[in-house]
Short mmCIF file of C-alpha atoms in Angstrom, two decimals:
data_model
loop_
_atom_site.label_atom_id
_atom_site.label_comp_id
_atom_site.label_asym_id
_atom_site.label_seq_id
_atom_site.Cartn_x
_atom_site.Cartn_y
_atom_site.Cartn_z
CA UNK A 1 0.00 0.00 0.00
CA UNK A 2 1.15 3.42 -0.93
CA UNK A 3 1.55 6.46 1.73
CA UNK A 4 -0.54 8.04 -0.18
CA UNK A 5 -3.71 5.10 0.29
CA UNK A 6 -2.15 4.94 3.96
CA UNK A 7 -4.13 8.21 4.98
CA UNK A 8 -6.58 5.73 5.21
CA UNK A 9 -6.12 2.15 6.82
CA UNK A 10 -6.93 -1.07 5.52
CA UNK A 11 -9.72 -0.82 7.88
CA UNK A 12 -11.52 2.53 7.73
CA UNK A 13 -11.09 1.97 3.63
CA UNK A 14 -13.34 -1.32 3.80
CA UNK A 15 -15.99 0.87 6.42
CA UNK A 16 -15.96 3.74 3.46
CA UNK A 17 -16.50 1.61 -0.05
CA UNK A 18 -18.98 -0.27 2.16
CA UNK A 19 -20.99 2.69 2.68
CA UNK A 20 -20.92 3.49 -1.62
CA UNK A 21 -23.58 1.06 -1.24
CA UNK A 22 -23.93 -3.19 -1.18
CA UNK A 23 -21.11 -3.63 -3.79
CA UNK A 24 -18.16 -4.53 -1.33
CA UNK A 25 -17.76 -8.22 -0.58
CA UNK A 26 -15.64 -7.75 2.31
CA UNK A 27 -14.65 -11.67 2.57
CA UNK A 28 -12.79 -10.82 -0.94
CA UNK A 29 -10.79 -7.89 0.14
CA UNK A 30 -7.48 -7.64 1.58
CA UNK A 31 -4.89 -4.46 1.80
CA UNK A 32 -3.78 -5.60 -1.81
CA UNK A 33 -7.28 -5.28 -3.23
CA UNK A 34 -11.08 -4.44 -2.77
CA UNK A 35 -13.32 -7.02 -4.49
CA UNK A 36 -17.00 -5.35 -5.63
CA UNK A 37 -19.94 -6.75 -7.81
CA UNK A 38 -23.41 -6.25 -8.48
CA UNK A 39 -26.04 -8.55 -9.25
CA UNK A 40 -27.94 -6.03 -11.90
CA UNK A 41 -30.29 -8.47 -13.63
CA UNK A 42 -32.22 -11.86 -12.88
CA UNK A 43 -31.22 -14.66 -15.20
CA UNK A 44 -34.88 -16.60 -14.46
CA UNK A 45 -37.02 -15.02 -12.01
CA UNK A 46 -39.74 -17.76 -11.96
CA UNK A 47 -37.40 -20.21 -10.44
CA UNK A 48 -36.80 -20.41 -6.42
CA UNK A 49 -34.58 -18.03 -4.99
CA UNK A 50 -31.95 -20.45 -3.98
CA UNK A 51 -31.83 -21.50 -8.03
CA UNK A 52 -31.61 -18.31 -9.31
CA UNK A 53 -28.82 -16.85 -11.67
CA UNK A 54 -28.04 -13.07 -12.11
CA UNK A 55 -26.51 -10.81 -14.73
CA UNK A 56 -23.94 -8.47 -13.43
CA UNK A 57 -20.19 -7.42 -12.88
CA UNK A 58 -17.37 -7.56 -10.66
CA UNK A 59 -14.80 -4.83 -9.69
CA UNK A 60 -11.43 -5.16 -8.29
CA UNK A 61 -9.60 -2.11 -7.42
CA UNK A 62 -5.96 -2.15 -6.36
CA UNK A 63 -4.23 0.25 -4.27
CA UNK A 64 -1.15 1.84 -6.83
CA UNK A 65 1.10 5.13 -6.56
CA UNK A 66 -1.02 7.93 -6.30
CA UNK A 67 -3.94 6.10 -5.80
CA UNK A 68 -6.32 3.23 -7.26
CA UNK A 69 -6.04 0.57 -10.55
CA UNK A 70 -9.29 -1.01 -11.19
CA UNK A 71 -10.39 -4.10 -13.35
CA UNK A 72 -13.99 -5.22 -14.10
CA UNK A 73 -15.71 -7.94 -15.75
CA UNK A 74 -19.15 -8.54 -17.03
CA UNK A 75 -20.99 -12.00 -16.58
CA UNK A 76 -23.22 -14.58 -14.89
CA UNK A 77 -23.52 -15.02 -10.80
CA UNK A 78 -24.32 -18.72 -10.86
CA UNK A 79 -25.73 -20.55 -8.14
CA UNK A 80 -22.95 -21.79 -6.43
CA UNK A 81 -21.85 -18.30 -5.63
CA UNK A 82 -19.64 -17.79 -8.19
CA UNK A 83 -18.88 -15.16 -11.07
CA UNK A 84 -18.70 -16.31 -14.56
CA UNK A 85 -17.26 -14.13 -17.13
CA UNK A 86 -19.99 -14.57 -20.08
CA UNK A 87 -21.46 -11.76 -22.43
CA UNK A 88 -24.49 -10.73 -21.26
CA UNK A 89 -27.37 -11.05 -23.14
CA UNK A 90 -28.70 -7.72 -24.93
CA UNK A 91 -32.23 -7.78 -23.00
CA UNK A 92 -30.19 -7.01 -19.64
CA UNK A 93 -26.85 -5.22 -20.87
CA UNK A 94 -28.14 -1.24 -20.54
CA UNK A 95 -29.16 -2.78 -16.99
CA UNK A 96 -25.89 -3.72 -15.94
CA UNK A 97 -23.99 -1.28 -17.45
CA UNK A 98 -25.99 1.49 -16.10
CA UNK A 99 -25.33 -0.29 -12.26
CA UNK A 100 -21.41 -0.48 -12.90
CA UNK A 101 -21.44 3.43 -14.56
CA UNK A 102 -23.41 4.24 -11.03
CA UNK A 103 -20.78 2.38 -9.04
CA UNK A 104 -17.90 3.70 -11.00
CA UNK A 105 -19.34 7.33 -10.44
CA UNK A 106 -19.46 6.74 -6.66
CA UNK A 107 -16.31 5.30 -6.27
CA UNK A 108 -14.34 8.00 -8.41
CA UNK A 109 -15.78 10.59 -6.28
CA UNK A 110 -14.76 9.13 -2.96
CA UNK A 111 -11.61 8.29 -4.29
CA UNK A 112 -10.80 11.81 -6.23
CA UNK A 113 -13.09 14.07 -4.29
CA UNK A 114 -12.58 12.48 -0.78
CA UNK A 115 -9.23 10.88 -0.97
CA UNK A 116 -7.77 13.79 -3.68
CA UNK A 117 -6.13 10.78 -5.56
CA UNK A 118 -6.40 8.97 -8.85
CA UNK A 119 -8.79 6.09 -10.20
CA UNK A 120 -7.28 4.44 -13.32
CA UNK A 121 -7.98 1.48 -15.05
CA UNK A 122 -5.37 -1.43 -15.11
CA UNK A 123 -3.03 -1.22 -18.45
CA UNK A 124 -4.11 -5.00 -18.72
CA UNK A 125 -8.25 -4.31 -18.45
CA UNK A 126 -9.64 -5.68 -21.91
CA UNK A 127 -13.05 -4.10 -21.67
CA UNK A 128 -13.64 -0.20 -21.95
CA UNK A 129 -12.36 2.05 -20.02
CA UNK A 130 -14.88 4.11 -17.63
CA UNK A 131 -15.49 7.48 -17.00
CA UNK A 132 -14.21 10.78 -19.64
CA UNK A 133 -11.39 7.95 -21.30
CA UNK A 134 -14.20 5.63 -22.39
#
């Protein structure tokens, strides 16, 4: 971690993306990286909620000089619990990309606004970039 991310510890970090809303999945973080997601869309709503599948993305942001790297990936929550990297079908995709531009926008201005540092994307992210660069 950076001195720069050390203004804020490991700790107070996690209690601060947690409260940008019920992305964080805490049990995936550590002070190497912050693991988010969103379940945007319902694969099959008629079946039981224990069998159900959902559309969405996943987010992991790394602390880096000056700031934040981030990575994301569309795809399929199954039901074991597990993401799925999968297009997503056209009847859902303005759903979930309109969750992950929400979260990006929340997360860029607790990171810029609050934190006065940088949000980037990872030199190695394959899908668009977010924000002004996309």
């Amino acid at each position: 971690m950076t001195d720069e991310t050390k203004t804020l510890s490991h700790g107070r970090l996690l209690t601060r993306f947690a409260q940008l809303g019920p992305y964080l999945r805490q049990n995936k973080c550590s002070e190497e990286g912050y693991f988010f997601d969103c379940l945007s869309a319902c694969v099959n709503a008629k079946k039981s909620p224990e069998c159900r599948e959902f559309w969405g993305w996943w987010m992991e942001i790394s602390p880096k000089e000056g700031g934040f790297e981030y990575a994301y990936t569309f795809g399929k929550f199954d039901t074991e619990g597990s993401w799925k990297a999968e297009n997503v079908p056209n009847k859902s995709s303005t759903e979930v990309k309109a969750s992950l531009d929400a979260f990006y926008s929340k997360i860029t201005e607790f990171v810029e606004g609050e934190l006065g540092l940088e949000i980037t994307a990872k030199p190695s992210l394959k899908e668009p970039k977010l924000g002004s660069a996309a």
